[in-house]
Amino acid sequence: MAEKLLEIKNLKTSFRIKDDYFAAVDDVSLNVNKNEVLAIVGESGCGKSALAFSIMGLHTRAKMEGDILYKGENIVGISASKLNKLRGKHMGMIFQDPLTALNPLMIIGDQIGEALLLHNKELSKTQRKEKVINLLNKVGIPRAEYVYEQFPHELSGGMRQRVVIATAIANEPEILIADEPTTALDVTIQSQILDLIKDLKEDMNSGIVLITHDLGVVAEMADRVAVMYAGEIVEIAEVTTLFEEPLHPYTRSLFNSVPNASEEQDRLHVIQGIVPSLQNLPRNGCRFAPRIPWIDGSAHEAHPQLHEIKPGHFVRCTCYKHFHFPEEVRKEEEHHGVS
Amino acid sequence: MWKFSVRRILIMIPQLFVLSLLIFVLAKMMPGDALSGQIDPNIDPERIEELRIEMGWYDPWHEQYASWVGGVMKGDFGMSFRFKMPVTELIGQRIVNSFWLSVATLILTYLIAIPLGITSGRYNDTFRDQLITGYSYVGFATPLFIFALVMLWIFGFQLQWFPTSGSVEPGMQPGTFDYFMSKFYHLLLPALSMALITTFSTILYLRNEIIDTKQKDFILLARSKGASESRVYNQHIFRNSLLPIAAFFGFEITGLIGGSIFIENIFGYPGMGQLLIESISLRDFSVVTATTLLFGVASILGALISDIILSLVDPRIRIK
Amino acid sequence: MSKSLKWLFALMLAMLLVLAACGNDTAGDDDKKDDPKTDQEDPKDDGEKEDGEEPAEDDGLYSIDDFPREKTNEGEAIEGGRLNFGLVSDTVFEGTLNYNFYSGAPDAEVIAWFDESMLYTDGNFTFTNDGPAEFTTEPYETDEYPNGVTFTFTIKDNVNWHDGEPVKAEDWAYSFEVIGHPDYTGVRYGADFSNIVGMDEYNAGEADTISGIEIVDEKTLKITYKESQPSLLTGGVWSYAMPKHIFKDIPVAKMQESDAVRKNPIGMGPFKVKSITPGESVVYEKFEDYWRGEPKLDEVVLKVISPKTVVQALETGEVDMVDEFPSDQFVDNADMSNVEWLGNTDLSYSYIGFKLGNWDAEQKKVVMDPEKKMADVNLRRAMWYAVDNNAVGEKFYNGLRWNATTLIIPPFADYHNADIETPTYNPEEAKKILDDAGYVDVDGDGIREDKDGEELVINFASMSGSDVAEPLAQYYIQSWEAVGLKVELIDGRLLEFNAFYDRVGQNGEDDPNIDIYAGAWGTGTDVNPYGLYGADQMFNFPRYESEKNTELLLAGNSTDAFDVAYRQEVYKEWQELMVEDIPVFPTLYRALLMPVNKRVQNYSLEYGSTMGRHEIAVTQEEPFKH
Amino acid sequence: MEANTTNVEIKTKEVIKSPSGFSVVGRELIKDKLALISLIFLIGITAFVYGTALFLDQDEIVRVDLFSIYEPPGEEFILGTDYGGRDVFGQLIIGTRNSLSIAILVTLMTGIIGILYGLISGYFGGHVDNIMMRILDFFLILPFTMIVIAFVAIVPKYGVWTFSLIMTAFLWMQIARLVRSKALAEKELDYIQAARTLGTTNFKIMFRHLLPNVSSIIIVTMTLNLAANIGLESGLSFLGFGFPESTPSLGTLLSYARNPQTLEYRWWIWVPASLMILLLMLAVNNVGTALRRAVDARQRRG
Amino acid sequence: MGFLKVEDLKVHFPIKGGLFGRTLDYVRAVDGVSFTLEKGKTYGLVGESGSGKSTTGRAIIGLNHVTSGKVYFEDKEITGETKAKSDFRKDIQMIFQDPYSSLNPKKRVIDLVAEPIRNFEKLTRKEERIRVQELLELVGLNPESILKYPHEFSGGQRQRIGIARAIALKPKLIIADEPVSALDVSVQAQVLNFMKEIQDELDLTYLFISHDLGVIKHMCDHIGIMYKGRYVEEGSAKEIFENPQHIYTKRLVAAIPDIDPRKREEMKQFRAEVNTEYEQSYNDYFNEEGLAYGLKPISDTHLVALPEKG
């Protein structure tokens, strides 16, 4: 059975803007199991990256409430040194842009080696180098000995991302957080990197949190999917369930708006309105309601909760029951799509 | 990089050529000559005329320039009229002083600026930071020469901690340890005065760099590796922020040349800046042209050194 | 001591040594002090008559007469000791350390400690037999040179170079051979040398030896001059020897840059050069075999100090004495407790010059031009009346400069005409003169027009450099404006010294726009003003000549003028002529001040003092501090 | 008709919201008390100095008065007199005005030259840029002091304009470089490319598109330069190449401190001018820094 | 005869180096590209980063210097036309990738949209405003927002402003350089839909440059695949997606993640096969420098880069 590695309970991460705090991650509860890929999907500004950063404790000036339990131990608000013992050893992170995620002045070997050094002080220099080279081999970098001495700018984007991954997995962490790991890459590279992550997961038996906006990537990678909108999770389900039976209006809209290489569509679905900014998030009621104005207000809950529709399939707000695409009623609607 | 340096140096030759021409023409346009200062009823004006003719003062300027350039090509900058010695030798004496003054100033500048800049950048917007930036602004606003005079007055005369003129205690044997210490002691106060005033730009620059670097992705990566704050700063942020400072190094030289003119004057320190001003005023033109040319070379080399340093420490540039 | 230098340098305000550029304040007045001679002038009494009620010093006024000229104070001198001597200069010393080659005043100061003249002078700046050499003269009459004179010099036995070699006649003769040599690079060669028989031929390269110079024996030298003149006795004979045994192998053209001049110079003075830090400092040690006896001090350290820091250096005892003290800093420091102030009248004067003609480069003489704006002597006289030099001296200089009366300065006591009547501040008189001369205000704007009723704007050239240069110039302009004359600074600003002398006419190319200028001359030790006012002299900047002027100036330096009474009469007449013709009018005489630490003994500022530097002693190891 | 009125309304509303408007700067200033005080001080001192200077007779102030030399501050002379017996307070006011005028003049001239030069060099790039940068490099190695001294000696009438021109000759490079590098970076952005595809001429692109987008950094730099230029004139005066005393400036007042006696005993001559320079520079700097912050905030795209 | 015809287009960027900054070599960004566009259709140019697809588009409109080759627009050569006011500038417009950087942040909407109009037509202020408002309405923006600044709009809205500007002169051809890559999926849908609409309305021809095969398939009639500055395959959308011939195309198509999670394993296997094939037959499809060969037709519309021998 699934072993809970990470359990997030009612996490609320707020940022200070002017004199107020605004929650970018709002009451999120999740768990990540061993040997599982949990994908978190959403559009920019939905809070998915903020969630990833919260887990890693990388926000320096955010207010965090709620619990993040790593193997049952709360890591919210623990001391920096404790957190540092955790980070890199038990939890690793892969960043979106491999171009900026590597220190331009350090050779590859040292950057990966640093992760080893920090958590395994006994290793001698040569041992460390040996391990780094193993890691480089493991992430599929040819001529690892040579690359060891190279600087980031000498590598291609795909190679750099492999280096970032090697850094993240140096200590075989149980949790790997991948924040849009392939967004900056070409599609052929993307598939290689995705395959690599998958293989590593199998290898290390770890739990992976995959942050992405690309439904194709989700379909390829995820075991379970959480869809986020406006700081909240609006739907969680097993990947097949979600792709076959998306329920929440947002999830459904998202699916309908992606041009798909495998099927012909003349028109794509358009979600009305715009993604609200952090300061303008509707904090009461269904946060998606303003973007589906044709759905009657009464369809929404006053305080939308996640409902477990089927085992493991949660949907927020009751509006899903009443949702339909306007095209189905009136084809012209989207002409309007402007505030 | 080698090619790059050679190319830069080749580019600088025509620049220096134009510079020397400009200086030469300007010098010729200035009223008076090295003999104006010899007006004296007991020196025969005819002797002065004779000397002018010997000096070639009445030759067409382009001929004078040509012969000057010809000399320079052979490494001969002519004779200083005032000092009656070859310019090369004269500058040789002075440049050592200026060189060490500059080195000391640079070292002091960095000794002061780097810790302050780092503190200010790391703890930005704290009280400490405001204190340091406050100092920087005041430093920015204080004219160098007033500050130097005050320093001289307080530390040289009131407290008598430092000597107040010259570059070395009279009578020291060159080459001895005492001589060296005496030289060092003499340049400390001028160097400190100049350094304190010139630090501000470095501090502010470093501060901004650090604040900038702090937000870079690779810092996040370092944190996610489990690096402690101090390690993040020492290993990642400082190294990356100090890089542009290192690059600044060469450009500081140009600034130092300007500053040394004031400082050497106030502290009676016989260096190149003082020599230049005196030589212009006394129309010792061979020295003027040689000195300005040398300053030009120094500025260009400064820029070149900056580029080279940058290419040495920054692997991204190194490869090109 | 007698360092009877021919201090010729134009001290012209300032500048020489001091760089305008470096903005040194004192610049204005540097000049040189020097030698021996008494003067007992009156100058101060102007100071007193000014505001009478209070003693001078209480109202911030000082008089040169209140200063002692010698430092001989009480206390027991200690054996040996080390004296710190400050050379006040904004610039370094050049390091041409030989009397035959140096060109800057700081160098001369450095040389003075280790070398000296073969001939000392007295209070009238006339050669005596007290120095290393004695001399006799006899007429030399030939057809070619009916007025010639032969000097026979005998060098005293115990006079030695620092390296132990005796000073010989050939050493002295050698300095003539070097200066007269066609390859000579210095500035010393001039009329005094071409006056030697055979020098012209030697100088032109036509002769290998100078026929007028004869080495009689090791210690005896004979020099024959074509023309016998009093000036020969006041510095006209070159009195500095060169150690031939050291220089003989160095080509003359290379001597100036040789180590023998720059790095290890030797002389015959009381101290030997021990080490030199180029431009900055020199350490001397005593020369035990000095011919006048072993010096009392063990060591002398000379170092350059900036006029900006001279006061502090004195107060802290960093230096015991300085070669000259910037007089504008005196007032604030008169109470310095650890020094005694010596003072004397400086060998210089400032003046206002009027451009009266042009320089004829062909004929090498002055040509007067009656069309010049300043051609009317009444205008010039009125301008003299219009300025209050006493007030200037008191207010700007606290009495350390005072109204000058004639162009022969008080230190030339025999020749200075103390009784002469010269215009002094009287604006009413000035106005009257102008009215009478036809300079009246035609258009009623308060400014006088010229005699033809045309607008009259007088262009005034004045030199920058000293702190007070600008207000001083402004003050003169205001004073003239007060009598209705419109005077404007040329270019609207002060001129830097190079530009000033270029335009005033150091090359003979006078700027025609300049009508009047403010200048200053260092007179040197020769009273003869011919070099500045002779009709064929380039430095005759007013471009003034008259028959009488020429006649008097020639008479003043003729063989007849060896008769002091005759010469006095001639120069008296000349001084009166100058007050009558007013090609220039003198404005201020200056004080020369020297602070000396209280531990120092036996130092004299007296012109012609026989007190030598070897006698200087200190009463304690450490200097007194303020 | 109706559309028109709406537009007007929109306009007024938008101007306030517009990021390039003064509101951001204003807000930044209000938030930053120090900068606000600095600004008020600057405006106040400028108004006072220029206003008062209208009523002061410069000729009268620089008139030498032998009977009031070195008066300490007192009733007759608020800030005493200098060695020419001239009123220091009056000189301070006129000097501040002169110095400010010069600093502003130099800042503007360097700004204009630097902007033009930098825009052309950066926008056209390639060989044009190459050559222009070599020329700029050449200016950078010119020995400032030497040339200034030479100019002062050669130029007969040395006044505010000549002075400013010389200053400008040595100071335009910084802005030119800055503008160039900004222009180089900015011209790669699509909006410039877009303008080219829309048929906009190079000239228009440079001045209508590039310039406004580098303007904020230019304004900030020029403000900071203004502060530096105030100090610059005093430096030259120290070397003896400032203005004649008949044209008082903060530099001439300050240069009196070259005289050690004045430095030590007659503080009233140079201390007020030093303080004035210090305060002016600090104030301008504070305002400049606040401006920079405002500009940065905008660059984060609000 | 073609609407837009590109013949053997080459864009080389010099690599400077050596002592005197001589040109040592060239980056062959576009190295011999030929294709023809038909009026009213959408032509897709696909490739990975660095393939030269954007450079091609920019070279056509004159933003990049053409090293050699020719571009004909309506049978008129427009290669190297640099005059700002030439006619073709009216007829060919461009939509840029980044709606943030392609709009001058200092300009209001009216100035942005009116810029081309001001360059080519003389209109009164009022006419101009009416025209701009019409355009805004056409792209689905509130015509009253003409005085707003770009930062007040969302990404999709900005891209519409960019489009409004591009169609202001009623162009015939629009070069769309990755018009939706920077946008979120939902916004992307808006823009794509809209582009299709105005294509019909204004009889536009698109040269649609993208790396996203999904988008390309959705939008394009014809597709050209580029690799290292050369074409590897060209054909109708159907041909490319259903019958890719060149090994590179195959690999590209295979790399697209499938939206169906159930096909995951299948896809993985398929990809692995394609990759193996790619590695094995690499030398058959690329020359020694790793560049593609010239195009050979395999049907009327379908061309593939194959070596001479076949």
Short mmCIF file of C-alpha atoms in Angstrom, two decimals, chain C residues 2 56 65 104 109 160 164 195 199 214 252 288 300 309 342 435 448 487 578 586 597 619 622 626:
data_model
loop_
_atom_site.label_atom_id
_atom_site.label_comp_id
_atom_site.label_asym_id
_atom_site.label_seq_id
_atom_site.Cartn_x
_atom_site.Cartn_y
_atom_site.Cartn_z
CA SER C 2 77.85 84.25 3.52
CA ALA C 56 51.23 98.15 16.12
CA ASP C 65 61.91 96.63 12.41
CA GLY C 104 65.43 76.51 -9.36
CA GLU C 109 68.88 76.15 -0.93
CA ASN C 160 89.37 71.56 0.71
CA GLY C 164 89.90 65.79 0.79
CA ASN C 195 83.16 90.54 -20.29
CA MET C 199 85.64 84.44 -23.50
CA GLU C 214 95.33 82.45 -16.14
CA VAL C 252 80.14 69.34 -20.71
CA GLU C 288 85.22 68.09 9.78
CA VAL C 300 71.47 68.49 9.08
CA THR C 309 51.83 72.41 6.45
CA LEU C 342 63.77 86.62 12.56
CA ASP C 435 41.22 117.39 -14.61
CA ARG C 448 36.53 110.06 -17.24
CA VAL C 487 40.36 99.99 -15.45
CA MET C 578 61.78 107.59 -12.31
CA PRO C 586 56.78 100.89 -7.04
CA ASN C 597 63.24 76.97 16.92
CA THR C 619 70.90 73.79 22.93
CA GLU C 622 64.93 67.66 20.94
CA HIS C 626 54.44 74.58 20.75
#
